Coordinates of C-alpha atoms in Angstrom, one line a residue:
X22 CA 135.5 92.7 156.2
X23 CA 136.1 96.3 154.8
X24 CA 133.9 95.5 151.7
X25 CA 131.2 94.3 153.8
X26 CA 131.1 97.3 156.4
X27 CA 131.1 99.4 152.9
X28 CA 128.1 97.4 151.7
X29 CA 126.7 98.1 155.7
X30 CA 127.2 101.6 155.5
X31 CA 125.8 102.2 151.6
X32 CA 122.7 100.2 153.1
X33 CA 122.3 102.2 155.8
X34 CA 122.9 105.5 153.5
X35 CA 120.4 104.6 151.3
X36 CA 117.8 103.8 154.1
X37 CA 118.3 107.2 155.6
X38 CA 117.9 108.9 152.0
X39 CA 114.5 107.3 151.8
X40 CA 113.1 108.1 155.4
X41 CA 113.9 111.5 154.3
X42 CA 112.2 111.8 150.9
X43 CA 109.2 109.7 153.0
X44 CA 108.9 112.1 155.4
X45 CA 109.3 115.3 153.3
X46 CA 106.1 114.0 151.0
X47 CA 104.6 113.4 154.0
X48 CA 105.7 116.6 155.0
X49 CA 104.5 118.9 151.6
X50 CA 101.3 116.6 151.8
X51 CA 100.6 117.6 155.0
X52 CA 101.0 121.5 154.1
X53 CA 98.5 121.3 150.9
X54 CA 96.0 119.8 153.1
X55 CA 96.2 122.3 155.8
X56 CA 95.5 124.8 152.9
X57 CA 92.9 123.4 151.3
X58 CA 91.5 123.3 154.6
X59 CA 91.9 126.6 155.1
X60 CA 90.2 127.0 151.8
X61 CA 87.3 124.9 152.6
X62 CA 86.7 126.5 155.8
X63 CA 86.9 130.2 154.2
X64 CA 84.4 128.8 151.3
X65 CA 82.3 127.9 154.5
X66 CA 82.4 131.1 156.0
X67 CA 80.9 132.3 152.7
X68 CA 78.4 129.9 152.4
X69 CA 77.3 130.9 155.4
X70 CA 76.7 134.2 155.4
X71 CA 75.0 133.5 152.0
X72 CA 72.8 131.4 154.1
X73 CA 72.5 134.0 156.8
X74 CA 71.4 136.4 153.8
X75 CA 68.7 134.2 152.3
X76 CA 67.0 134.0 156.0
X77 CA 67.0 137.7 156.4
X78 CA 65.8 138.4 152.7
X79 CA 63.1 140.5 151.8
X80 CA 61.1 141.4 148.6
X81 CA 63.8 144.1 147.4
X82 CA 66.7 141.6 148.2
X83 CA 68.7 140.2 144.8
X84 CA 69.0 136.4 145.3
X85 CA 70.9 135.9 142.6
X86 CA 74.6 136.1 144.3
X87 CA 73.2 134.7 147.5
X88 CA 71.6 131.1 145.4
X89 CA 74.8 130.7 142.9
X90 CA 76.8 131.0 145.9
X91 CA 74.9 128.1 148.1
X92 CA 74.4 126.3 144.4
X93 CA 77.8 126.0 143.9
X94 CA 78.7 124.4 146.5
X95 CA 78.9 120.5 145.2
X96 CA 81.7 118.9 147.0
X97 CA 81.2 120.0 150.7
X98 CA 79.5 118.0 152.9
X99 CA 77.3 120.5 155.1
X100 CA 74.6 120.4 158.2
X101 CA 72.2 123.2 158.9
X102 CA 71.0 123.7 162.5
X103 CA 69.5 125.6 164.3
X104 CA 69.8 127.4 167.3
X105 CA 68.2 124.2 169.5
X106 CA 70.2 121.8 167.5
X107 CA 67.7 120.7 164.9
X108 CA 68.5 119.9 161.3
X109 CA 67.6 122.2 159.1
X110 CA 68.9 121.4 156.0
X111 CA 71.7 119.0 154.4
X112 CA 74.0 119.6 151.2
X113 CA 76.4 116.8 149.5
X114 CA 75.7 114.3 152.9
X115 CA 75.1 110.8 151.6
X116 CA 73.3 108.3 154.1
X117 CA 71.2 105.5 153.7
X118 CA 68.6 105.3 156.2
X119 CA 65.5 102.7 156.4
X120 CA 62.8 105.6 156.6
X121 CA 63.4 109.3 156.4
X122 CA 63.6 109.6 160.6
X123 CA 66.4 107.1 160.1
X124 CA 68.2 109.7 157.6
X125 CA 67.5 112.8 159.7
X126 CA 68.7 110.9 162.9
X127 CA 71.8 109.9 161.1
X128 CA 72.2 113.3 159.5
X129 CA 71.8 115.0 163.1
X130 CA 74.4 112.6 164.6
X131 CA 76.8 113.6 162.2
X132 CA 76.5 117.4 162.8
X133 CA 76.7 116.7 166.5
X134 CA 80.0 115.3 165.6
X135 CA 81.3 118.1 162.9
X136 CA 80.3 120.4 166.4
X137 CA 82.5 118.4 168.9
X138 CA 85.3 118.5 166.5
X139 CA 85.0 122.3 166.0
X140 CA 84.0 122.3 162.3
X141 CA 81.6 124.9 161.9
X142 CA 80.6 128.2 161.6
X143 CA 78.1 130.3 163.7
X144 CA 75.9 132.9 161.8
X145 CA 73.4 135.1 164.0
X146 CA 70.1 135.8 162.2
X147 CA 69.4 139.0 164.6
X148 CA 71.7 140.9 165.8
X149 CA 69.2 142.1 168.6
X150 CA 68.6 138.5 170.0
X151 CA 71.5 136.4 171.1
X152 CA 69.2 133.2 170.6
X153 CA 68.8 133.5 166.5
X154 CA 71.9 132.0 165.2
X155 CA 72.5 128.7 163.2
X156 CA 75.3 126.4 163.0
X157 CA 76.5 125.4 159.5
X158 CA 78.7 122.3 159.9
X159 CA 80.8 120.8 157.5
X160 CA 83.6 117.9 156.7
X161 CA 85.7 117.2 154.4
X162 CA 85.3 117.4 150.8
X163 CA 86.1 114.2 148.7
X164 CA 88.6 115.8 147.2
X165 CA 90.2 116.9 150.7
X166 CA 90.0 113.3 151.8
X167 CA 91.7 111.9 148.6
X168 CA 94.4 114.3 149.2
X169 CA 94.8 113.0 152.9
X170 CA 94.7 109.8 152.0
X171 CA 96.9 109.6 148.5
X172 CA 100.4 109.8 150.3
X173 CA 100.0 106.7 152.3
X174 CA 98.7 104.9 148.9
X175 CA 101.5 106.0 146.4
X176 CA 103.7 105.1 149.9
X177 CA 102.6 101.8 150.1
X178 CA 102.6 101.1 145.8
X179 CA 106.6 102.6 146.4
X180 CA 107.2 100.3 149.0
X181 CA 105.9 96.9 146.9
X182 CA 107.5 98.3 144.0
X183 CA 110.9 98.8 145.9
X184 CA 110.5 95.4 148.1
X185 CA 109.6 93.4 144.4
X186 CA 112.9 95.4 143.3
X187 CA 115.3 94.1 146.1
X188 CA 113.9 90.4 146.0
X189 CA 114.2 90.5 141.6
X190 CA 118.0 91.8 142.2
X191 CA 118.6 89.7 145.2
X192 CA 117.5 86.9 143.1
X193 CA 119.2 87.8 140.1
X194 CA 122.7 88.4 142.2
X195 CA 122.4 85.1 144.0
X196 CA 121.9 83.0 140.2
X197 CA 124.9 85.1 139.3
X198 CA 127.1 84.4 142.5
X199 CA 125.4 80.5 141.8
X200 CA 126.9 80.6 138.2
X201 CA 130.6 82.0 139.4
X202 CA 130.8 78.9 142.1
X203 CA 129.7 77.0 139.4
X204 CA 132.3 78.1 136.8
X205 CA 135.2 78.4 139.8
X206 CA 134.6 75.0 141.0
X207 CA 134.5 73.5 137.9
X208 CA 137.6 75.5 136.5
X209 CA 139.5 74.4 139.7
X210 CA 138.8 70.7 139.5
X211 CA 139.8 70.7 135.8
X212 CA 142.9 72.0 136.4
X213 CA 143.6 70.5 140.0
X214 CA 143.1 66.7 137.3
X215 CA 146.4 67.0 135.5
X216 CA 149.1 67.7 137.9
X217 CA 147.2 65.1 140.3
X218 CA 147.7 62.7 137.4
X219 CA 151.5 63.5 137.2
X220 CA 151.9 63.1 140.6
X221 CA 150.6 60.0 140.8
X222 CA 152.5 58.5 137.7
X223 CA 155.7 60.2 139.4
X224 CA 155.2 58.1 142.8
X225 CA 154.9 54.9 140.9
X226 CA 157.8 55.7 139.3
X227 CA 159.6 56.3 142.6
X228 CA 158.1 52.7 144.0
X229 CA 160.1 51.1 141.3
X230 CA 163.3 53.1 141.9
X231 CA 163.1 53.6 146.0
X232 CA 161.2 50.4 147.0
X233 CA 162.1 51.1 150.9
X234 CA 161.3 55.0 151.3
X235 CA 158.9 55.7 154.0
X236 CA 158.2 58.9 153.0
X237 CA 156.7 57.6 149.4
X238 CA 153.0 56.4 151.4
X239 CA 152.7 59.8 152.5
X240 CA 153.1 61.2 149.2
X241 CA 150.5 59.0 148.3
X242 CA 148.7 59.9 151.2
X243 CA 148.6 64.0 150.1
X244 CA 147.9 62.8 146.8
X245 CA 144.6 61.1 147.9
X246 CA 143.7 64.0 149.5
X247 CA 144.2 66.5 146.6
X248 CA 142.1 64.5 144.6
X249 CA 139.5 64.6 147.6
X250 CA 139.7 68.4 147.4
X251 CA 139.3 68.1 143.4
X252 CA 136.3 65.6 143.8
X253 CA 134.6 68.1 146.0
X254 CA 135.0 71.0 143.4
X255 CA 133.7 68.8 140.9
X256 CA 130.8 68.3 143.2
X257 CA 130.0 72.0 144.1
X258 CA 129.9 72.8 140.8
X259 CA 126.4 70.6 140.3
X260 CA 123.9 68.9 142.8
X261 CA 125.2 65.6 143.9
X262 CA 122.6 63.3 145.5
X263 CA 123.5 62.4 148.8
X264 CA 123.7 58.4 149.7
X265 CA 122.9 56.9 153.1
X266 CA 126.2 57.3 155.3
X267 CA 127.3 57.2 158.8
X268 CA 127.7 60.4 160.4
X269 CA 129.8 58.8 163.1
X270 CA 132.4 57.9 160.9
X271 CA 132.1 61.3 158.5
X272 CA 133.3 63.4 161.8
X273 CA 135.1 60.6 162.8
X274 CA 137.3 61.1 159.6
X275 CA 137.1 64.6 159.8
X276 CA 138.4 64.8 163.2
X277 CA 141.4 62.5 162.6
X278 CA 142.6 64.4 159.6
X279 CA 142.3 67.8 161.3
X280 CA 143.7 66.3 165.0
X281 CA 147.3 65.3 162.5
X282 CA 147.7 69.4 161.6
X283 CA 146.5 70.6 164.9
X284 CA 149.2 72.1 167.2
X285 CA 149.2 70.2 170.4
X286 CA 148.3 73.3 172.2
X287 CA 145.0 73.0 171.3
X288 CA 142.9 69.9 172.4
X289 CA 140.0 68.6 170.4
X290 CA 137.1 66.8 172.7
X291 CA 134.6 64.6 171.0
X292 CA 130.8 64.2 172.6
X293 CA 129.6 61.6 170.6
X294 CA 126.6 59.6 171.1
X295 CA 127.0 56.1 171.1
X296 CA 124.9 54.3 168.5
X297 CA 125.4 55.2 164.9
X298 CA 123.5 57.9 163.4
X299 CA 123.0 56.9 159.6
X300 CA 121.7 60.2 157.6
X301 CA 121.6 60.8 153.6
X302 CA 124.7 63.0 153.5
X303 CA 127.1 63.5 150.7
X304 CA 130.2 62.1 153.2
X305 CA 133.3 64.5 150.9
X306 CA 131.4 67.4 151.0
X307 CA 130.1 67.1 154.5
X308 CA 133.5 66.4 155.9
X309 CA 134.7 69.5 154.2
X310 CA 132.2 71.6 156.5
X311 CA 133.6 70.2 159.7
X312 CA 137.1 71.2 158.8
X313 CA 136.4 74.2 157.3
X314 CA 134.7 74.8 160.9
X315 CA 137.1 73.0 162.9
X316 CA 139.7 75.6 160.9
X317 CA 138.2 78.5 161.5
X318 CA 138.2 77.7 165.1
X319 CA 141.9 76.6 165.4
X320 CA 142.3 80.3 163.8
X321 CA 140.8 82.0 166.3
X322 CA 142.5 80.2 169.0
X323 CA 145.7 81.3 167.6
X324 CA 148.9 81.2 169.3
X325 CA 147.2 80.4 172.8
X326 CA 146.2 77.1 174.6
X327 CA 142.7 76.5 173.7
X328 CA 140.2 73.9 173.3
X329 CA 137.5 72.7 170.3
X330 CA 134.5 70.9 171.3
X331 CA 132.8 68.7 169.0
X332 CA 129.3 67.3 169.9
X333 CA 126.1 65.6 168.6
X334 CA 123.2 64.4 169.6
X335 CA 119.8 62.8 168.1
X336 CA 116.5 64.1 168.8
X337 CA 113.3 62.2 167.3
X338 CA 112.9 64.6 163.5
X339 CA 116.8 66.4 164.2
X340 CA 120.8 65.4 164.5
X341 CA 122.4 68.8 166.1
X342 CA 125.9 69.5 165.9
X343 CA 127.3 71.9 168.0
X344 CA 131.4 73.1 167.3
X345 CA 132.8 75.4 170.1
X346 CA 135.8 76.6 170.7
X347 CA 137.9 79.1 173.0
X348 CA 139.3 81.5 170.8
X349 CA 138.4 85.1 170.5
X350 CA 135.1 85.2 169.8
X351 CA 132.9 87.1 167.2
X352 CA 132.0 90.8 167.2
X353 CA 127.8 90.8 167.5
X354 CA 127.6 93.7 164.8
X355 CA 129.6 90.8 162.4
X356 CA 127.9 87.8 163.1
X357 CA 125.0 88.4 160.6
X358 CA 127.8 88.8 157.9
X359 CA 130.2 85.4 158.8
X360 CA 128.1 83.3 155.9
X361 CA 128.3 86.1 153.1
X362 CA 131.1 85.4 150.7
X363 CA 134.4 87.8 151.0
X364 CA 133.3 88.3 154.6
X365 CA 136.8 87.9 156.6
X366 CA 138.5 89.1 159.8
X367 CA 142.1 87.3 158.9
X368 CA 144.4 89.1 157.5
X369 CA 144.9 86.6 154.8
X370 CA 141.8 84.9 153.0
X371 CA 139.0 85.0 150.9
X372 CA 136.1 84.5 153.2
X373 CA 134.4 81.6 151.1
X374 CA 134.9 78.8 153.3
X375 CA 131.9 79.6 155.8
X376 CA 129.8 80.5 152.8
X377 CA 130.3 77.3 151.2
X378 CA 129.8 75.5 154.1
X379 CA 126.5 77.3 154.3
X380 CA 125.5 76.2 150.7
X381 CA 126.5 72.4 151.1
X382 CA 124.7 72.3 154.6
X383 CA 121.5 74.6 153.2
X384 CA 121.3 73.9 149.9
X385 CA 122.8 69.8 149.3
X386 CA 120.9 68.4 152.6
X387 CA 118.2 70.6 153.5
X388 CA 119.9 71.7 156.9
X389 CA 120.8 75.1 158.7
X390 CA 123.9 76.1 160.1
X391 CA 124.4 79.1 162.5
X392 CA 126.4 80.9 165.3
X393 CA 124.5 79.5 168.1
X394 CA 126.4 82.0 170.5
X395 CA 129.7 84.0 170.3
X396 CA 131.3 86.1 172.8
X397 CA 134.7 88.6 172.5
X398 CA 137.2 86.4 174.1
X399 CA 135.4 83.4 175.2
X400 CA 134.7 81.5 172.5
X401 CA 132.4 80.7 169.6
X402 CA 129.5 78.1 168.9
X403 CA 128.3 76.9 165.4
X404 CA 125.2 75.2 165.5
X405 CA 124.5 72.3 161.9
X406 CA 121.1 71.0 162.2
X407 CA 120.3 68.0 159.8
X408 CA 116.9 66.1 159.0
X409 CA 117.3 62.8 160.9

């Protein structure tokens, strides 16, 4: 549980660290485009009073300042009008009109905009009369609007780049974690084969020497079981097909060996439908999910009274089983972290059963399993839904 609030928390660090570097070139994007519109709007101002100067000109005026100024100007879009809101005369605007009265039209409606948002500058031609003036309007430069628009761009390429990231490692950690199963289960089945073996040579030995003992079926009984548990390593370890089986009788087996190591305290109720439900399940490994469940929940019951509630029922495309129980419940902030292996709140344990059970239900019959509901001292619900 502590390793998986640590992974939680270096999540959650990380997240923060990249809001902030987001917003801070968000931020120092921001500020070079409110300078280069400063820029822009100070070239304007020049501009304009070149143009102001070229109206006013005379025969002893030099040009040549005044037309390099309005000559260079090859990136600004700009709109002359005039003092009764015709167009005079259009730099670096690009539209497409059907005739030239389409163009102007388009090129005026433009400048009427450029004057609603406030981007222009007002020259007077006489400073006698109020009613000589023009308006030069302008927008944005290309470059401006490549700078406005590049953050969001190498944003969005980060983003990809990061989210292609996280799936390739996520990938990559889950064929690793698949591998280490693989190896584990394997290992343990291996090794779980030969004292299996001597036990069962030693049992047959005690048959011939203590005919009468009672207690020699139930050693025969555990030993059936261990190699159970050892035929179900063997099986996590590949992908076993799963056969046509009765689910009635897979619980029902399930329930009766877990009812025998149940304290009496705690009652197990069965909801059961009555005809037999017959699914493609692999019946060892299935069984082990229902106990590892019905575990869990006899766990969380502890040292009080409680009850586990088994049920299923068939719908016409589903089979839902639903296992409750009364025990402490589930903390909401841990319930998207009860499947991810290592993920525990005993004080002894590995935190793999729930993750294998979420494999063999997921992965070996195509189902899903899930905390339906959970609440701090009421009691817990796991939800197995399986292809009828």
């Amino acid at each position: 549980m502590q390793w998986t609030d640590r992974i939680r928390q270096t999540k959650i660090i990380l997240v923060v660290v990249a809001t902030i570097i987001v917003v801070a070139s968000l931020a120092v994007s921001r500020m070079l485009t409110r300078d280069l519109e400063v820029e822009e709007r100070h070239k304007m101002e020049i501009w304009a009073e070149a143009m102001r100067t070229l109206n006013l000109a005379d025969e002893n005026t030099d040009l040549n300042l005044v037309l390099r100024v309005i000559n260079d100007n090859n990136s600004i879009p700009v709109v002359v009008l005039d003092a009764k809101g015709h167009v005079q005369s259009a730099r670096n605007v690009n539209v497409h009109g059907q005739s030239d009265a389409d163009s102007v039209k388009k090129v005026h409606a433009m400048a009427q905009q450029l004057l609603a948002e406030g981007r222009f500058v007002r020259i007077s031609l006489n400073v006698a009369s109020k009613n000589e003036y023009i308006y030069v309007c302008y927008a944005d430069s290309l470059m401006l609007q490549r700078l406005a628009i590049y953050p969001y761009v190498q944003l969005g390429i980060g983003l990809i780049f990061v989210l292609v990231a996280l799936m390739a490692l996520r990938t990559s950690k889950r064929a690793e974690q698949n591998k280490v199963w693989v190896g584990l289960s394997k290992e343990t089945a291996h090794q779980l084969g030969t004292p299996i073996s001597s036990l069962m040579a030693w049992t047959e030995v005690l048959k011939e020497t203590h005919p009468d003992d009672d207690l020699i079926p139930e050693m025969e009984n555990d030993i059936k079981r261990l190699q159970l548990i050892a035929d179900r390593f063997s099986k996590i370890g590949s992908l076993p097909e799963p056969l046509p089986a009765s689910l009635n009788e897979v619980m029902a087996h399930a329930i009766d060996y877990i009812d025998k190591r149940t304290p009496k305290r705690i009652n197990l109720v069965t909801q059961f439908p009555s005809e037999d439900i017959i699914l493609n399940l692999n019946a060892s490994l299935f069984e082990w999910v229902i106990e590892n469940l019905c575990k869990n929940a006899v766990d969380a019951i502890g040292e009080q009274p409680g009850t586990i509630t088994l049920s299923m029922q068939k719908t016409a495309q589903k089979v839902i089983i639903e296992i409750s129980d009364t025990g402490k419940g589930i903390r909401k902030k841990d319930i998207g972290n009860v499947f991810r292996p290592g993920f525990t709140t005993k004080k002894r344990g590995w935190g793999l059963g729930l993750s294998l059970a979420k494999r063999i239900v997921e992965e070996y019959h195509q189902g899903k399993i899930m905390v339906k509901s959970s609440e701090v001292g009421i009691g817990t619900t796991f939800l197995i839904e399986l292809k009828a």
